[in-house]
PDB file of C-alpha atoms in Angstrom:
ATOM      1  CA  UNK A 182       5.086 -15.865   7.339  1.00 84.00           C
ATOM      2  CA  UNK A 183       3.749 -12.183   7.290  1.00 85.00           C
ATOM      3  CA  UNK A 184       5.416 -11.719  10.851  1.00 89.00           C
ATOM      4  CA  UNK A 185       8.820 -13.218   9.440  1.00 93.00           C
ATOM      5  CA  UNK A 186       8.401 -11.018   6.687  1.00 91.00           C
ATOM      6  CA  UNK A 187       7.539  -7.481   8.781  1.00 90.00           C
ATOM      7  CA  UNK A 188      10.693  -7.513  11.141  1.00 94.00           C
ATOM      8  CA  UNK A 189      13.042  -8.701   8.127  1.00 95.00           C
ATOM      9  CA  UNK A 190      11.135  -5.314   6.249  1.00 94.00           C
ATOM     10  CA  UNK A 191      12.276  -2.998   9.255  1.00 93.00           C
ATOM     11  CA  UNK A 192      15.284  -4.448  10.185  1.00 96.00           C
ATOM     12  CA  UNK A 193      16.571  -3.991   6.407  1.00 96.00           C
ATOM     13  CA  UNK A 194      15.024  -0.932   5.951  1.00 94.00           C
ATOM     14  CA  UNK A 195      16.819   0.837   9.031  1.00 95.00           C
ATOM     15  CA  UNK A 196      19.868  -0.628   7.476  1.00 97.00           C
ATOM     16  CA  UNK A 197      19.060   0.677   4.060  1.00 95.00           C
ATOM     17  CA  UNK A 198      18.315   3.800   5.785  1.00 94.00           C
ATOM     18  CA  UNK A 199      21.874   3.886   7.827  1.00 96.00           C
ATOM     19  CA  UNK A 200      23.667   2.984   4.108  1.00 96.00           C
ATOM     20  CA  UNK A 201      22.175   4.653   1.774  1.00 94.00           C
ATOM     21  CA  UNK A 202      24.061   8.208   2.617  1.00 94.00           C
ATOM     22  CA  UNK A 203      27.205   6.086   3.340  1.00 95.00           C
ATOM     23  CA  UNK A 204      26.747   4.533   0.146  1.00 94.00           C
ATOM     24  CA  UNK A 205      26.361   7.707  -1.439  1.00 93.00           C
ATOM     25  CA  UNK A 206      29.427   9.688   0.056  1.00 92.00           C
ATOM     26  CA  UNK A 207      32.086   6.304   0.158  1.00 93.00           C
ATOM     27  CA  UNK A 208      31.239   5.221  -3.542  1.00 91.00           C
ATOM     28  CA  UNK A 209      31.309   9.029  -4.472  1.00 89.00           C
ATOM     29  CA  UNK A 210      34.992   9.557  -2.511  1.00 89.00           C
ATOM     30  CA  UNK A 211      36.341   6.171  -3.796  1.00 87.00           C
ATOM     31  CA  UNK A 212      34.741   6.405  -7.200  1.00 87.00           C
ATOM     32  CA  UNK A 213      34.147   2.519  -7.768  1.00 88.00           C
ATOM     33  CA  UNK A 214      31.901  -0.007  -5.845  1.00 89.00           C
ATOM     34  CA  UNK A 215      32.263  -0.822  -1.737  1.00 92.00           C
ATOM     35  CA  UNK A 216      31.612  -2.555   0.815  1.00 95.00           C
ATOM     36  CA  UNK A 217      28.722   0.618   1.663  1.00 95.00           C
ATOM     37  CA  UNK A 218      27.427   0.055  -1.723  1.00 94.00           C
ATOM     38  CA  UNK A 219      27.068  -3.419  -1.391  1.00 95.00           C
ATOM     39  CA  UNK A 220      25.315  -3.244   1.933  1.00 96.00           C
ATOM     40  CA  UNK A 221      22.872  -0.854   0.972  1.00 96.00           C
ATOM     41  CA  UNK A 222      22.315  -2.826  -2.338  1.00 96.00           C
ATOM     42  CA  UNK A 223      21.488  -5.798  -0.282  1.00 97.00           C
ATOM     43  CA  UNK A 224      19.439  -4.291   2.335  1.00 97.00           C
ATOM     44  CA  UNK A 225      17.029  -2.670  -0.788  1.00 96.00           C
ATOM     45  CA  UNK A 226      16.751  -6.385  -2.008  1.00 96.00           C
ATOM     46  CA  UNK A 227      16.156  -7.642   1.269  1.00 97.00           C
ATOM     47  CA  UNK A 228      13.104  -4.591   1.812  1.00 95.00           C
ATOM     48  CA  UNK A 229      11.987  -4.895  -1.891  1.00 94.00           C
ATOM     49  CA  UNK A 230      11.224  -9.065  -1.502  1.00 94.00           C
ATOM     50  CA  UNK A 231       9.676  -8.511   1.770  1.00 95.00           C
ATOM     51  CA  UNK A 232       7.639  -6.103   0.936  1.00 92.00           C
ATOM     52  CA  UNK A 233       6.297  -8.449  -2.131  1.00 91.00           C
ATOM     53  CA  UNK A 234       5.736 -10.828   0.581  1.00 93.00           C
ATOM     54  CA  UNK A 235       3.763  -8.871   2.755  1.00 91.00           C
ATOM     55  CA  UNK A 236       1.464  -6.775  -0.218  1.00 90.00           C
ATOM     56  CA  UNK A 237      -1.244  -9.852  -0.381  1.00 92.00           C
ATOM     57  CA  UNK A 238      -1.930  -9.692   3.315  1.00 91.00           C
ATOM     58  CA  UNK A 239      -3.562  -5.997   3.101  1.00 88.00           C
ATOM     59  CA  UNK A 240      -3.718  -5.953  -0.758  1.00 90.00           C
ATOM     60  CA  UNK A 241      -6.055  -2.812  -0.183  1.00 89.00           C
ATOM     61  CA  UNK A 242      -4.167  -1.162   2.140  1.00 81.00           C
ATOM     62  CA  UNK A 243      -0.267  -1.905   0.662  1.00 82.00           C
ATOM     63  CA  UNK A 244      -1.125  -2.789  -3.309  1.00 87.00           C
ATOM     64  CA  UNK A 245       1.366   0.655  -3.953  1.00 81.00           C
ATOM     65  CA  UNK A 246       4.351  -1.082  -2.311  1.00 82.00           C
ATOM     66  CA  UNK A 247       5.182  -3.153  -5.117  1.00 87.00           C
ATOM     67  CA  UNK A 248       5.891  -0.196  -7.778  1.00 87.00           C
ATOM     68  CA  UNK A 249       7.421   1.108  -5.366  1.00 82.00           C
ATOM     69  CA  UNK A 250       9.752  -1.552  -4.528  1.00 89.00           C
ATOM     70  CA  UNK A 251      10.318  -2.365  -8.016  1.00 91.00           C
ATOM     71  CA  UNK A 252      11.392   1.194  -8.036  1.00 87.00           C
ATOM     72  CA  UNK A 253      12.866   1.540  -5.229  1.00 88.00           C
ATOM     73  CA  UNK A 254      15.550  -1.544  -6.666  1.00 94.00           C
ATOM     74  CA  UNK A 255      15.589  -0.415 -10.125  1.00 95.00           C
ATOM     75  CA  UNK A 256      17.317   3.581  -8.440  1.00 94.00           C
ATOM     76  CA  UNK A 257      19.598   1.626  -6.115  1.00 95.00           C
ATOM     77  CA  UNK A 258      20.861  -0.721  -9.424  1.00 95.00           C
ATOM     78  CA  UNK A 259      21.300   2.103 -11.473  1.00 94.00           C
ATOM     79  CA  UNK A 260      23.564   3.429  -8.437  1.00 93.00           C
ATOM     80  CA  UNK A 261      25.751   0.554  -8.864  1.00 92.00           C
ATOM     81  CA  UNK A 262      26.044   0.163 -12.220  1.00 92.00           C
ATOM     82  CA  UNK A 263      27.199   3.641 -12.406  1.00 91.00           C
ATOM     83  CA  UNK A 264      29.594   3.226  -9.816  1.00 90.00           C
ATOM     84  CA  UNK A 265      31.191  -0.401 -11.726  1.00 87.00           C
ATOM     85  CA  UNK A 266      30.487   0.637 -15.436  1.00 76.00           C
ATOM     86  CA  UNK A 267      32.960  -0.424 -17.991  1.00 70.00           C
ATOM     87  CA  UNK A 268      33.235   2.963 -19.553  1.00 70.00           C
ATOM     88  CA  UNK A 269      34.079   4.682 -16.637  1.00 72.00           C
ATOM     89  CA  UNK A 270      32.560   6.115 -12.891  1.00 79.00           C
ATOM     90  CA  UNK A 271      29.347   7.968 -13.282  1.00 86.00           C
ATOM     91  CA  UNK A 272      29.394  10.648 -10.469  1.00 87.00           C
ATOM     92  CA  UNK A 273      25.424  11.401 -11.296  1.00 89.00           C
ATOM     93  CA  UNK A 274      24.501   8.284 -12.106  1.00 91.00           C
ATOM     94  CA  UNK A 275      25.393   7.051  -8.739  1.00 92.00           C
ATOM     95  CA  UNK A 276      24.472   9.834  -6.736  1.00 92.00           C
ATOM     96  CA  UNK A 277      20.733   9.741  -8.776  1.00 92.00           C
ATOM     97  CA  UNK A 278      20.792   5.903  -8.528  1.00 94.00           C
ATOM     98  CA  UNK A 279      21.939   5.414  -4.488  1.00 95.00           C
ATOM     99  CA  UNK A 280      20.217   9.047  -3.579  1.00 94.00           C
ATOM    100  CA  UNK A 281      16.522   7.826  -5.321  1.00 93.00           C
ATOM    101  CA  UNK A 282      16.732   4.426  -3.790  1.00 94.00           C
ATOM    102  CA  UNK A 283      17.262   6.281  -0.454  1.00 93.00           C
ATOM    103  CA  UNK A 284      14.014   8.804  -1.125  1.00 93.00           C
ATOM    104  CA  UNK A 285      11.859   5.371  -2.133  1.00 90.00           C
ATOM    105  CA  UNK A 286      12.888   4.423   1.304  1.00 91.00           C
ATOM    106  CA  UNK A 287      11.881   7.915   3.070  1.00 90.00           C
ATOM    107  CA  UNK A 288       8.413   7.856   0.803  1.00 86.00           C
ATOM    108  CA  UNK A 289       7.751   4.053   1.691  1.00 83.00           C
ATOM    109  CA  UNK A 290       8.073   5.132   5.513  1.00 86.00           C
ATOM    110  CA  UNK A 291       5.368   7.739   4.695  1.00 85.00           C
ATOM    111  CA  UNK A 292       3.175   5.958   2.862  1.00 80.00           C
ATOM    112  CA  UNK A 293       2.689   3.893   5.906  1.00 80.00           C
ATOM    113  CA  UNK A 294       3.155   6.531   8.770  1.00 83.00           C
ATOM    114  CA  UNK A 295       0.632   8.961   7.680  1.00 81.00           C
ATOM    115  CA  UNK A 296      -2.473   7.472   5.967  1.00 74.00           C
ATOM    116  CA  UNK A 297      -4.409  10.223   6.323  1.00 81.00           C
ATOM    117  CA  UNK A 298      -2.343  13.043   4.637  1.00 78.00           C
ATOM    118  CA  UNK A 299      -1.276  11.406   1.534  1.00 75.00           C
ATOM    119  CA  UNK A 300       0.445  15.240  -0.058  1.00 80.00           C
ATOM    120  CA  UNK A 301       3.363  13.877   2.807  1.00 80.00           C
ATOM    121  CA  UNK A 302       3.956  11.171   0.648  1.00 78.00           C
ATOM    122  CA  UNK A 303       5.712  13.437  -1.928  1.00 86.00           C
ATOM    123  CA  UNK A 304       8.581  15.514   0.312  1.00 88.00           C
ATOM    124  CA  UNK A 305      11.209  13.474   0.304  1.00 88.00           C
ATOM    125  CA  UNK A 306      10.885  12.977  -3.662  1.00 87.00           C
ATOM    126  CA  UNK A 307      10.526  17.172  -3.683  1.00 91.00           C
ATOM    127  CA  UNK A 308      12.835  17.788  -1.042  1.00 93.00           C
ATOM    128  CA  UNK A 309      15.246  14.759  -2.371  1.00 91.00           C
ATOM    129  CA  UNK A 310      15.509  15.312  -5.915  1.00 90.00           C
ATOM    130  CA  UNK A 311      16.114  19.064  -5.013  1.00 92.00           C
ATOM    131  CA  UNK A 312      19.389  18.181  -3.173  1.00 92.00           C
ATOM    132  CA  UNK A 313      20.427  15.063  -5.575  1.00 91.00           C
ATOM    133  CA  UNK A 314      20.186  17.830  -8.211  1.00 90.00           C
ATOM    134  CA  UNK A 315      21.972  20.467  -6.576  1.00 91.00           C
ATOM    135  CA  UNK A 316      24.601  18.198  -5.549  1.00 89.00           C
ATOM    136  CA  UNK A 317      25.110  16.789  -9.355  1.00 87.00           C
ATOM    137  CA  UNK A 318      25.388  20.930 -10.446  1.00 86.00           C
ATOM    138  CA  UNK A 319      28.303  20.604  -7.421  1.00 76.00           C
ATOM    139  CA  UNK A 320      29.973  17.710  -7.425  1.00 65.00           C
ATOM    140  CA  UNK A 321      32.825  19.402  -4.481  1.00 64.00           C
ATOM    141  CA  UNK A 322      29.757  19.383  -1.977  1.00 57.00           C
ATOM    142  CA  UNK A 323      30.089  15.223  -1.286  1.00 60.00           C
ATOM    143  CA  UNK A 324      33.858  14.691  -2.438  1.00 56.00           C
ATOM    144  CA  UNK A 325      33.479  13.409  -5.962  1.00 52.00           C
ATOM    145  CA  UNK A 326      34.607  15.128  -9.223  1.00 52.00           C
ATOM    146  CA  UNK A 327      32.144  15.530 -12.225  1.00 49.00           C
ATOM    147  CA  UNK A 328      32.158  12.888 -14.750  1.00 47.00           C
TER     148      UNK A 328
END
């Protein structure tokens, strides 16, 4: 089951991975919810429940992935709701929703690749929530308008 589990967890997470900028710039430029939305929603679902599959195999080791897949699905469902909400597109709620879900991603990747220099862990949430927060002060920058 673990071995089922760890080659759904890649192969959705290099999808997630492809999508989640997609998602990002297509919702953004169409200003409702897409087909790239939708794909990158799945493929966090599809990383999130594997990774809850794999945690009590190295409980130890991997205990931290399931905050951060809860996480990691809570950003990316934000992203859509802001992108379908009944009062109207949110350009930073989609671009903080889709853009965090796509850092949990990057910091999962890290968690795992470098064990022994956990300060790694935190650039793409520095680095990330630099740009998601320059690009909500410029909405131009992706092709949305400020709403």
């Amino acid at each position: 089951m673990r071995d089922i589990a760890l080659i759904l967890h890649v192969a959705a997470g290099l999808v997630g991975l492809v999508f989640g900028p997609l998602a990002v710039i297509v919702t953004l430029r169409s200003r409702q919810l897409n087909w790239a939305g939708e794909i990158f929603h799945w493929a966090v679902v599809a990383v999130c429940l594997t990774a809850m599959v794999m945690v009590p195999y190295d409980w130890d080791r991997l205990w931290m992935f399931w905050p951060i897949a809860i996480v990691s699905y809570l950003f990316v469902y934000f992203g859509q709701r802001a992108a379908e909400s009944p009062g109207g597109f949110s350009y930073r709620g989609v671009l903080r929703g889709y853009g965090g879900g796509w850092i949990a991603l990057w910091t999962a990747i890290l968690v795992v690749s470098f064990t022994e220099h956990p300060w790694m862990w935190a650039i793409p949430a520095v680095v990330g929530t630099a740009v998601i927060e320059a690009l909500c002060l410029r909405p131009n920058a992706v092709g949305g308008r400020r709403s």
